Tab-separated table of C-alpha atoms in Angstrom:
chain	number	residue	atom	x	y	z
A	1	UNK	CA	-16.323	9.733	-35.850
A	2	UNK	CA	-19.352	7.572	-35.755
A	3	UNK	CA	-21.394	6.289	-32.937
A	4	UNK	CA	-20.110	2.569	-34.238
A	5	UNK	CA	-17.130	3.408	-34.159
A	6	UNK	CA	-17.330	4.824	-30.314
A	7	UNK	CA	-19.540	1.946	-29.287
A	8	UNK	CA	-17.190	-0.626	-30.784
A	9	UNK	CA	-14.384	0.736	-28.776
A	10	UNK	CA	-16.660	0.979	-25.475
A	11	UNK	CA	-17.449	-2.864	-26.269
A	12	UNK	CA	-13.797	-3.263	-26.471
A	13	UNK	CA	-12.960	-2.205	-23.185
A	14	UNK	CA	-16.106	-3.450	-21.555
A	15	UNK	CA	-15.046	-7.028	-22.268
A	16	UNK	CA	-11.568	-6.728	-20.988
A	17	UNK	CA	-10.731	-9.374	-18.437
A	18	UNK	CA	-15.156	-10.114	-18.387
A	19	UNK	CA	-15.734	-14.072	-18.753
A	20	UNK	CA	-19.194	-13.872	-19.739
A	21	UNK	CA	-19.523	-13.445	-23.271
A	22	UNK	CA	-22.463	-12.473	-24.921
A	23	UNK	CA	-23.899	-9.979	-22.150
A	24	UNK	CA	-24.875	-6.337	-22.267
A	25	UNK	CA	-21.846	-4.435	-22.673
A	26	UNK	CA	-21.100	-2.390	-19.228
A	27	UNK	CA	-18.671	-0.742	-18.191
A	28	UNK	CA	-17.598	-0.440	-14.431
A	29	UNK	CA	-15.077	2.680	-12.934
A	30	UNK	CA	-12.140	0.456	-13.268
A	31	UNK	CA	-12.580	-0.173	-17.364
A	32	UNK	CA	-13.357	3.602	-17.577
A	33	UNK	CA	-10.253	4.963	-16.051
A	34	UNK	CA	-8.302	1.641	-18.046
A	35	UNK	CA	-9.346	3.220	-21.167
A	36	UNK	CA	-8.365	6.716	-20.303
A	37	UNK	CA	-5.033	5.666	-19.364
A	38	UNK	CA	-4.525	3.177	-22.072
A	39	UNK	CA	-4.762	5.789	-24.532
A	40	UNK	CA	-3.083	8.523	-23.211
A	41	UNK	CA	-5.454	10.766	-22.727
A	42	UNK	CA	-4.073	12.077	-19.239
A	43	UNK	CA	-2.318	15.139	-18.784
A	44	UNK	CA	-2.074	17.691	-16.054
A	45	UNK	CA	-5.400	19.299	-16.633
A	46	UNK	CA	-7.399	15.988	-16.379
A	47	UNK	CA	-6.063	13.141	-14.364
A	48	UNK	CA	-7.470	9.532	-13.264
A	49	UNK	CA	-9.186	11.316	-10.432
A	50	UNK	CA	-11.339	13.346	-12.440
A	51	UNK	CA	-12.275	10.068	-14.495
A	52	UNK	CA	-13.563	8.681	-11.090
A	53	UNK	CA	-15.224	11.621	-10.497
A	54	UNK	CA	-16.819	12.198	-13.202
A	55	UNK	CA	-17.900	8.146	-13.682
A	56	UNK	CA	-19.857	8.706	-9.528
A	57	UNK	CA	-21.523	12.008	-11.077
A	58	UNK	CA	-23.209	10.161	-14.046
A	59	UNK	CA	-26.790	8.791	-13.763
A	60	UNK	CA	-26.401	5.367	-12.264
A	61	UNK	CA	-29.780	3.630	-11.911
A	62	UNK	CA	-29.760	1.950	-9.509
A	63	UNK	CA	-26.738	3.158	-7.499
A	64	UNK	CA	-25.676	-0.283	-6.532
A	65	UNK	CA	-24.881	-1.542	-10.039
A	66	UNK	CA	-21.976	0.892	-10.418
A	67	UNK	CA	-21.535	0.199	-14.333
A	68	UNK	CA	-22.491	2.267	-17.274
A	69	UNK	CA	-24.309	1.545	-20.407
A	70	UNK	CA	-23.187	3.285	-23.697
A	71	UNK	CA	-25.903	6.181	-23.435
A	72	UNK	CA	-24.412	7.270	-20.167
A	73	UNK	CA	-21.026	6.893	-21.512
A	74	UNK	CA	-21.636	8.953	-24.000
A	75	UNK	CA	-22.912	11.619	-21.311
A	76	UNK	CA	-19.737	10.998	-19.244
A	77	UNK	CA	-17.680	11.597	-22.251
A	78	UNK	CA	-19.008	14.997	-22.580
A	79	UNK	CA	-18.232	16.072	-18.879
A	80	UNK	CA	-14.490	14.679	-19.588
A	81	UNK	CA	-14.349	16.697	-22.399
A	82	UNK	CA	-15.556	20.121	-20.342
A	83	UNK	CA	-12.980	18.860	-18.086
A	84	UNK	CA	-10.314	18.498	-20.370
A	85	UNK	CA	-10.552	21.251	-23.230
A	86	UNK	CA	-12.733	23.617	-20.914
A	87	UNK	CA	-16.166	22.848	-23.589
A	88	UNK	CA	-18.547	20.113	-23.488
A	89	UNK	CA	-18.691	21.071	-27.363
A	90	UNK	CA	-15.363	19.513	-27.894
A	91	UNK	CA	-16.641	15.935	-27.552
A	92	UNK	CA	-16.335	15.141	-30.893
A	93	UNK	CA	-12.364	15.997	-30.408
A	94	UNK	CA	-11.957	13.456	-27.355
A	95	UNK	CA	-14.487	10.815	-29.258
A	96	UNK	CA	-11.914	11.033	-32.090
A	97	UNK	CA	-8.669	10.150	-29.733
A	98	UNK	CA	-10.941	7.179	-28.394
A	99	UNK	CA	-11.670	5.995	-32.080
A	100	UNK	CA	-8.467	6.083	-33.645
A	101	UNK	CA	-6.782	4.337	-30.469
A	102	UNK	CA	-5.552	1.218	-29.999
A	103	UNK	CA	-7.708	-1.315	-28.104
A	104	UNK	CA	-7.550	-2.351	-24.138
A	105	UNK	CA	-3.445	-2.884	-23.309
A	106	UNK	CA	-2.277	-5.989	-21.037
A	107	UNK	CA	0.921	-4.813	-19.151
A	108	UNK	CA	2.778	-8.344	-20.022
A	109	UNK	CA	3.882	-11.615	-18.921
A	110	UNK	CA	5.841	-11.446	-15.373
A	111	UNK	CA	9.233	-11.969	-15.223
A	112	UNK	CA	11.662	-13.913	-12.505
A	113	UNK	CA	13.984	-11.200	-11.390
A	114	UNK	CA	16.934	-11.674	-8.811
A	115	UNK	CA	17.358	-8.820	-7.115
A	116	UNK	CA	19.215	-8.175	-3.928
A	117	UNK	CA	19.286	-11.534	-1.255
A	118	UNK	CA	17.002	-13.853	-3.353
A	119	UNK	CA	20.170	-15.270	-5.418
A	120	UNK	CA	21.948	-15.943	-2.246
A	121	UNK	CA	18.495	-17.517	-0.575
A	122	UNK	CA	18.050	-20.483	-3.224
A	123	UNK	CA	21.989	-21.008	-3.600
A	124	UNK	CA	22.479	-24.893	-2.305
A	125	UNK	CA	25.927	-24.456	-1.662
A	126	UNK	CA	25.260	-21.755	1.213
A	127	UNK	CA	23.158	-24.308	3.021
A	128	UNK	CA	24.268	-25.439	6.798
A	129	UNK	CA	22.867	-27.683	9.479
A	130	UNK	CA	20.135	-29.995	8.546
A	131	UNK	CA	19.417	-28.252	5.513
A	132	UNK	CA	22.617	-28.967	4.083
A	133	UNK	CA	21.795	-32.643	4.136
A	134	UNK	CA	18.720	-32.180	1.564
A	135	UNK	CA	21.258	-31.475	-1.405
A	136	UNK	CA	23.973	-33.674	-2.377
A	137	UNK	CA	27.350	-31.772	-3.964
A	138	UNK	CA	26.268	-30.704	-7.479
A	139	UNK	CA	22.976	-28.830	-5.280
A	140	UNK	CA	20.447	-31.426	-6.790
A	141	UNK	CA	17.811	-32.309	-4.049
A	142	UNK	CA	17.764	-35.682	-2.580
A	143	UNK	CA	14.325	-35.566	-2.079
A	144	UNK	CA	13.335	-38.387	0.789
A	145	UNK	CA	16.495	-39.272	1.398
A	146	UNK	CA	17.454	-35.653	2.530
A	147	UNK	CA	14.342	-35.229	4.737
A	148	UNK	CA	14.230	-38.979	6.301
A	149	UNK	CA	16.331	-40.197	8.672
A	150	UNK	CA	17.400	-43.231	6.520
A	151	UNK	CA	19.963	-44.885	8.720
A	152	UNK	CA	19.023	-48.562	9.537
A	153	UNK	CA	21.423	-49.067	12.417
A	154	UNK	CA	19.561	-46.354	13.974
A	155	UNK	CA	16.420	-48.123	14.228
A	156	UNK	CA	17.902	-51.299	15.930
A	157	UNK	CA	17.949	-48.705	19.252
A	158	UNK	CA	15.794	-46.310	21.153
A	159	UNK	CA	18.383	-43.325	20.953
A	160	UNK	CA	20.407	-42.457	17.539
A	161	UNK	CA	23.897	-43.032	18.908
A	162	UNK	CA	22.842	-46.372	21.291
A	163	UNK	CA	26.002	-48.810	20.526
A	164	UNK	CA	25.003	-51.678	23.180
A	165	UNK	CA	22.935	-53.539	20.835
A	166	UNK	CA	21.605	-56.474	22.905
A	167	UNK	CA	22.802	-55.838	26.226
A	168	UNK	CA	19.215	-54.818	27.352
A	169	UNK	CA	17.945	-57.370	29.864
A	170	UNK	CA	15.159	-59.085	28.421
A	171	UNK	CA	12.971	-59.779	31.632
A	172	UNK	CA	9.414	-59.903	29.661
């Protein structure tokens, strides 16, 4: 496979989930295990722990930036490859699976699911006290009017249930 070809995919996966467009393609430990995983390239002999392993031992200049240019993917490639089929020689082999691989994967939308109590937590009808007051019959909320106190009798007294309207001695 070609070097466009490799670099193309590298580019690929470098701008997954990036927001700056038009930067220097670089790829950080995160993107380099993605693409590893993304196209199968796991197995028993080489896991996601070598890939992190292998991504701290290549040249990193300064060590603070973390990321990788293509060069030094290339290089890391090549001690994934020893790794994997026991020969830095077979590069060409695991440059191949990159190239003819699909590109960077998203997992998928998310998905409401109602498992276990959550069903019984947003059913209206299994509302008591207070709470039961928010929702009329059919479970529709009555938005103020369940959370306000909306009786106007009750405001003619100092206490809810105070029936001796005007028998308070008015001495002021």
């Amino acid at each position: 496979m070609s070097d466009d070809q490799l670099q193309a995919k590298f580019e690929s996966f470098c701008a997954f989930g990036a927001g700056a467009k038009g930067a220097q393609p670089l790829m950080d430990n995160a993107k380099f295990g993605k693409m590893f995983r993304d196209l199968h390239l796991y197995d028993q002999k080489f896991t996601s722990t070598d890939t992190d392993i292998i991504f701290s031992r290549t040249e990193v200049k300064p060590k603070t930036e973390r990321k990788i240019n293509f060069n030094q993917f290339k290089v890391a490639l090549g001690l994934c490859a020893e790794k994997k089929f026991g020969s830095k020689d077979q590069v060409g082999k695991l440059t191949e699976k990159i190239c003819k691989g699909k590109g960077p994967a998203t997992s998928g939308a998310t998905k409401a699911v109602k498992v276990g109590g959550v069903e019984r937590l947003t059913d209206t009808k299994c509302y008591t006290g207070s709470h039961k007051e928010r929702f009329d019959k059919s479970g529709k909320g009555k938005g103020i009017e369940g959370r306000v106190d909306r009786d106007d009798k009750a405001a003619q007294g100092y206490v809810g249930n105070y029936k001796g309207e005007g028998t308070y001695d008015k001495t002021h």
